[in-house]
PDB file of C-alpha atoms and ligand atoms in Angstrom:
ATOM      1  CA  MET M  13       0.456  -9.048  10.093  1.00 94.00           C
ATOM      2  CA  LYS M  14       1.817 -10.503   6.759  1.00 98.00           C
ATOM      3  CA  ILE M  15       2.475  -7.791   4.302  1.00 98.00           C
ATOM      4  CA  ALA M  16       3.491  -7.847   0.557  1.00 99.00           C
ATOM      5  CA  VAL M  17       5.644  -4.811  -0.459  1.00 99.00           C
ATOM      6  CA  GLY M  18       6.417  -3.653  -3.941  1.00 99.00           C
ATOM      7  CA  SER M  19       7.524  -0.584  -5.864  1.00 99.00           C
ATOM      8  CA  ASP M  20       9.131   0.431  -9.077  1.00 98.00           C
ATOM      9  CA  HIS M  21      12.706   1.785  -9.519  1.00 98.00           C
ATOM     10  CA  ALA M  22      11.603   5.144  -8.285  1.00 98.00           C
ATOM     11  CA  GLY M  23      10.452   3.512  -4.969  1.00 98.00           C
ATOM     12  CA  TYR M  24      13.363   1.070  -4.643  1.00 98.00           C
ATOM     13  CA  ASP M  25      15.261   2.855  -1.874  1.00 98.00           C
ATOM     14  CA  MET M  26      12.082   3.832  -0.054  1.00 98.00           C
ATOM     15  CA  LYS M  27      10.935   0.226  -0.209  1.00 98.00           C
ATOM     16  CA  LYS M  28      14.066  -0.844   1.693  1.00 98.00           C
ATOM     17  CA  HIS M  29      13.247   1.665   4.376  1.00 98.00           C
ATOM     18  CA  VAL M  30       9.756   0.374   4.601  1.00 98.00           C
ATOM     19  CA  LEU M  31      10.716  -3.214   4.798  1.00 98.00           C
ATOM     20  CA  ASN M  32      13.115  -2.347   7.760  1.00 98.00           C
ATOM     21  CA  TRP M  33      10.427  -0.410   9.380  1.00 98.00           C
ATOM     22  CA  LEU M  34       7.787  -3.141   9.046  1.00 98.00           C
ATOM     23  CA  GLN M  35      10.196  -5.839  10.268  1.00 98.00           C
ATOM     24  CA  SER M  36      11.260  -3.659  13.287  1.00 98.00           C
ATOM     25  CA  HIS M  37       7.500  -3.421  14.149  1.00 98.00           C
ATOM     26  CA  GLY M  38       7.004  -7.129  14.130  1.00 98.00           C
ATOM     27  CA  HIS M  39       5.423  -7.650  10.823  1.00 98.00           C
ATOM     28  CA  ALA M  40       6.177 -10.586   8.498  1.00 98.00           C
ATOM     29  CA  VAL M  41       7.097  -9.143   5.152  1.00 98.00           C
ATOM     30  CA  GLU M  42       7.788 -10.328   1.634  1.00 98.00           C
ATOM     31  CA  ASP M  43       9.698  -8.072  -0.796  1.00 98.00           C
ATOM     32  CA  MET M  44       7.933  -8.582  -4.222  1.00 98.00           C
ATOM     33  CA  GLY M  45      10.570  -6.517  -5.927  1.00 98.00           C
ATOM     34  CA  PRO M  46      12.151  -4.882  -7.845  1.00 98.00           C
ATOM     35  CA  TYR M  47      15.574  -6.070  -6.519  1.00 98.00           C
ATOM     36  CA  SER M  48      17.602  -3.271  -8.079  1.00 98.00           C
ATOM     37  CA  ASP M  49      16.956   0.342  -9.133  1.00 97.00           C
ATOM     38  CA  GLU M  50      17.111  -0.531 -12.753  1.00 98.00           C
ATOM     39  CA  SER M  51      14.004   0.898 -14.716  1.00 98.00           C
ATOM     40  CA  VAL M  52      10.935  -1.268 -14.513  1.00 98.00           C
ATOM     41  CA  ASP M  53       7.270  -0.830 -15.108  1.00 98.00           C
ATOM     42  CA  TYR M  54       5.154  -0.218 -12.044  1.00 98.00           C
ATOM     43  CA  PRO M  55       1.981  -2.208 -13.229  1.00 98.00           C
ATOM     44  CA  ASP M  56       4.031  -5.436 -12.914  1.00 98.00           C
ATOM     45  CA  TYR M  57       4.713  -4.915  -9.236  1.00 99.00           C
ATOM     46  CA  ALA M  58       1.263  -3.511  -8.476  1.00 99.00           C
ATOM     47  CA  ARG M  59      -0.276  -6.666 -10.073  1.00 98.00           C
ATOM     48  CA  LYS M  60       1.971  -9.045  -8.063  1.00 98.00           C
ATOM     49  CA  VAL M  61       1.228  -7.390  -4.800  1.00 99.00           C
ATOM     50  CA  GLY M  62      -2.476  -6.839  -5.619  1.00 98.00           C
ATOM     51  CA  GLU M  63      -3.004 -10.399  -6.665  1.00 98.00           C
ATOM     52  CA  ALA M  64      -1.192 -11.763  -3.575  1.00 98.00           C
ATOM     53  CA  VAL M  65      -3.454  -9.701  -1.251  1.00 98.00           C
ATOM     54  CA  ALA M  66      -6.662 -10.420  -3.118  1.00 98.00           C
ATOM     55  CA  ALA M  67      -5.877 -14.224  -3.020  1.00 98.00           C
ATOM     56  CA  GLY M  68      -5.553 -13.971   0.814  1.00 98.00           C
ATOM     57  CA  ARG M  69      -1.838 -14.856   0.865  1.00 98.00           C
ATOM     58  CA  PHE M  70      -1.132 -11.602   2.620  1.00 98.00           C
ATOM     59  CA  ASP M  71      -3.151  -9.334   5.031  1.00 98.00           C
ATOM     60  CA  GLU M  72      -2.273  -6.296   3.095  1.00 98.00           C
ATOM     61  CA  GLY M  73      -0.019  -4.714   0.667  1.00 98.00           C
ATOM     62  CA  ILE M  74       2.260  -1.638   0.501  1.00 99.00           C
ATOM     63  CA  LEU M  75       3.238  -0.030  -2.905  1.00 99.00           C
ATOM     64  CA  MET M  76       5.237   3.014  -3.840  1.00 98.00           C
ATOM     65  CA  CYS M  77       6.405   4.533  -7.071  1.00 98.00           C
ATOM     66  CA  GLY M  78       7.628   8.076  -7.929  1.00 98.00           C
ATOM     67  CA  THR M  79       4.266   9.638  -7.192  1.00 98.00           C
ATOM     68  CA  GLY M  80       2.361   6.724  -5.978  1.00 98.00           C
ATOM     69  CA  ILE M  81      -0.251   7.486  -8.630  1.00 98.00           C
ATOM     70  CA  GLY M  82       0.653   4.955 -11.324  1.00 98.00           C
ATOM     71  CA  ILE M  83       1.035   2.099  -8.915  1.00 98.00           C
ATOM     72  CA  SER M  84      -2.223   2.712  -7.142  1.00 98.00           C
ATOM     73  CA  ILE M  85      -4.087   2.981 -10.410  1.00 98.00           C
ATOM     74  CA  ALA M  86      -2.620  -0.376 -11.411  1.00 98.00           C
ATOM     75  CA  ALA M  87      -3.262  -2.059  -8.092  1.00 98.00           C
ATOM     76  CA  ASN M  88      -6.959  -1.041  -8.168  1.00 98.00           C
ATOM     77  CA  LYS M  89      -7.452  -3.000 -11.367  1.00 98.00           C
ATOM     78  CA  VAL M  90      -7.072  -6.183  -9.385  1.00 98.00           C
ATOM     79  CA  ARG M  91     -10.564  -7.435  -8.240  1.00 97.00           C
ATOM     80  CA  GLY M  92     -10.668  -7.255  -4.491  1.00 97.00           C
ATOM     81  CA  VAL M  93      -7.964  -4.687  -3.987  1.00 98.00           C
ATOM     82  CA  ARG M  94      -8.796  -1.320  -2.455  1.00 98.00           C
ATOM     83  CA  ALA M  95      -5.578   0.625  -2.910  1.00 98.00           C
ATOM     84  CA  ALA M  96      -5.366   4.038  -1.444  1.00 98.00           C
ATOM     85  CA  LEU M  97      -2.850   6.641  -2.456  1.00 98.00           C
ATOM     86  CA  VAL M  98      -2.184   8.627   0.722  1.00 98.00           C
ATOM     87  CA  CYS M  99      -0.288  11.829   1.028  1.00 97.00           C
ATOM     88  CA  GLY M 100      -0.103  12.006   4.799  1.00 98.00           C
ATOM     89  CA  PRO M 101      -0.979  10.424   8.165  1.00 98.00           C
ATOM     90  CA  GLN M 102      -4.541  11.537   8.137  1.00 98.00           C
ATOM     91  CA  PHE M 103      -5.194  10.101   4.852  1.00 98.00           C
ATOM     92  CA  ALA M 104      -3.664   6.760   5.940  1.00 98.00           C
ATOM     93  CA  ALA M 105      -5.971   6.577   8.969  1.00 98.00           C
ATOM     94  CA  LEU M 106      -9.104   7.537   6.913  1.00 98.00           C
ATOM     95  CA  ALA M 107      -8.085   5.150   4.113  1.00 98.00           C
ATOM     96  CA  ARG M 108      -8.340   2.311   6.748  1.00 98.00           C
ATOM     97  CA  GLN M 109     -11.277   3.753   8.779  1.00 98.00           C
ATOM     98  CA  HIS M 110     -13.683   4.580   5.974  1.00 98.00           C
ATOM     99  CA  ASN M 111     -12.339   2.718   2.931  1.00 98.00           C
ATOM    100  CA  ASN M 112     -10.976  -0.472   4.456  1.00 98.00           C
ATOM    101  CA  ALA M 113      -8.182  -0.039   2.047  1.00 98.00           C
ATOM    102  CA  ASN M 114      -6.026  -3.256   1.852  1.00 98.00           C
ATOM    103  CA  VAL M 115      -3.174  -1.763  -0.103  1.00 99.00           C
ATOM    104  CA  LEU M 116      -1.432   1.350   1.023  1.00 99.00           C
ATOM    105  CA  CYS M 117       0.227   3.410  -1.726  1.00 99.00           C
ATOM    106  CA  PHE M 118       2.391   6.600  -1.436  1.00 98.00           C
ATOM    107  CA  SER M 119       4.878   8.601  -3.182  1.00 98.00           C
ATOM    108  CA  ALA M 120       8.555   7.635  -2.833  1.00 98.00           C
ATOM    109  CA  ARG M 121       9.765  10.908  -4.366  1.00 98.00           C
ATOM    110  CA  PHE M 122       7.637  13.433  -2.579  1.00 98.00           C
ATOM    111  CA  ASN M 123       7.934  12.050   0.898  1.00 98.00           C
ATOM    112  CA  GLU M 124      11.025  11.894   3.197  1.00 98.00           C
ATOM    113  CA  THR M 125      11.500   8.648   5.166  1.00 98.00           C
ATOM    114  CA  ALA M 126      10.168  10.427   8.324  1.00 98.00           C
ATOM    115  CA  ASP M 127       6.920  11.328   6.449  1.00 98.00           C
ATOM    116  CA  VAL M 128       6.587   7.655   5.541  1.00 98.00           C
ATOM    117  CA  ASP M 129       7.218   6.575   9.074  1.00 98.00           C
ATOM    118  CA  LYS M 130       4.245   8.844  10.158  1.00 98.00           C
ATOM    119  CA  ILE M 131       2.091   7.442   7.369  1.00 98.00           C
ATOM    120  CA  LEU M 132       2.865   3.760   8.411  1.00 98.00           C
ATOM    121  CA  GLU M 133       2.265   4.531  12.161  1.00 98.00           C
ATOM    122  CA  SER M 134      -1.060   6.015  11.366  1.00 98.00           C
ATOM    123  CA  TRP M 135      -2.011   3.229   8.939  1.00 98.00           C
ATOM    124  CA  PHE M 136      -1.377   0.562  11.551  1.00 98.00           C
ATOM    125  CA  ALA M 137      -2.992   2.273  14.401  1.00 98.00           C
ATOM    126  CA  ALA M 138      -6.277   2.656  12.404  1.00 98.00           C
ATOM    127  CA  GLU M 139      -9.290   0.219  12.302  1.00 98.00           C
ATOM    128  CA  PHE M 140     -12.055  -0.058   9.766  1.00 98.00           C
ATOM    129  CA  GLU M 141     -15.184   1.517  11.273  1.00 98.00           C
ATOM    130  CA  GLY M 142     -17.698  -0.660   9.370  1.00 97.00           C
ATOM    131  CA  GLY M 143     -21.314   0.376   9.364  1.00 97.00           C
ATOM    132  CA  ARG M 144     -22.252   2.808   6.564  1.00 98.00           C
ATOM    133  CA  HIS M 145     -18.609   2.491   5.316  1.00 98.00           C
ATOM    134  CA  GLN M 146     -19.220  -1.148   4.690  1.00 97.00           C
ATOM    135  CA  ARG M 147     -22.369  -0.451   2.601  1.00 97.00           C
ATOM    136  CA  ARG M 148     -20.334   1.902   0.411  1.00 97.00           C
ATOM    137  CA  ILE M 149     -17.620  -0.460  -0.074  1.00 97.00           C
ATOM    138  CA  ASP M 150     -20.052  -3.204  -1.117  1.00 96.00           C
ATOM    139  CA  LYS M 151     -21.212  -0.884  -3.763  1.00 96.00           C
ATOM    140  CA  ILE M 152     -17.740  -0.666  -5.295  1.00 95.00           C
ATOM    141  CA  GLU M 153     -17.247  -4.292  -5.891  1.00 90.00           C
ATOM    142  CA  PRO M 154     -20.137  -6.521  -4.895  1.00 85.00           C
ATOM    143  CA  GLY M 155     -18.942  -9.905  -3.483  1.00 82.00           C
ATOM    144  CA  CYS M 156     -15.482  -8.715  -2.558  1.00 76.00           C
TER     145      CYS M 156
HETATM  146  C1  RB5 W 228       8.750   6.568 -13.007  1.00 66.67           C
HETATM  147  O1  RB5 W 228       9.668   7.599 -13.539  1.00 66.67           O
HETATM  148  C2  RB5 W 228       7.528   7.225 -12.558  1.00 66.67           C
HETATM  149  O2  RB5 W 228       6.707   7.538 -13.723  1.00 66.67           O
HETATM  150  C3  RB5 W 228       6.806   6.366 -11.665  1.00 66.67           C
HETATM  151  O3  RB5 W 228       7.458   5.996 -10.569  1.00 66.67           O
HETATM  152  C4  RB5 W 228       5.476   6.879 -11.116  1.00 66.67           C
HETATM  153  O4  RB5 W 228       5.583   8.115 -10.521  1.00 66.67           O
HETATM  154  C5  RB5 W 228       4.239   6.847 -12.063  1.00 66.67           C
HETATM  155  O5  RB5 W 228       3.124   7.015 -11.595  1.00 66.67           O
END
């Protein structure tokens, strides 16, 4: 899969870990920044990744900030983005199975790298179940 990855300064180190994990699992990645741990504003990176996914340039996106809250709120403002803030592997699977989330968000400060690995494994192993879930998604943003 082709995956756009972004964060803010709080997620900068975890983003490097995520990029390595993705590449070692055969994914094509683009690091959409930031490129240092200098303080930045998470909406800028949420928009960058969200717009790239919504435009179809990437299969999906992965975003992280301190809590994952700000960056997921911001990503969900982009039409066509279904960003899910997940706090564990079960949430990651359900975000895909039931919500067909196309942007995975999590906390860089309240997860260890081993927790993030489990989230990523679960996310990539899961598939959208369609059916009644598609009907519900259609009600969120008709036409997307
Ligand atoms: C940055 O300090 C922090 O506010 C940000 O990473 C995030 O947690 C916001 O939701």
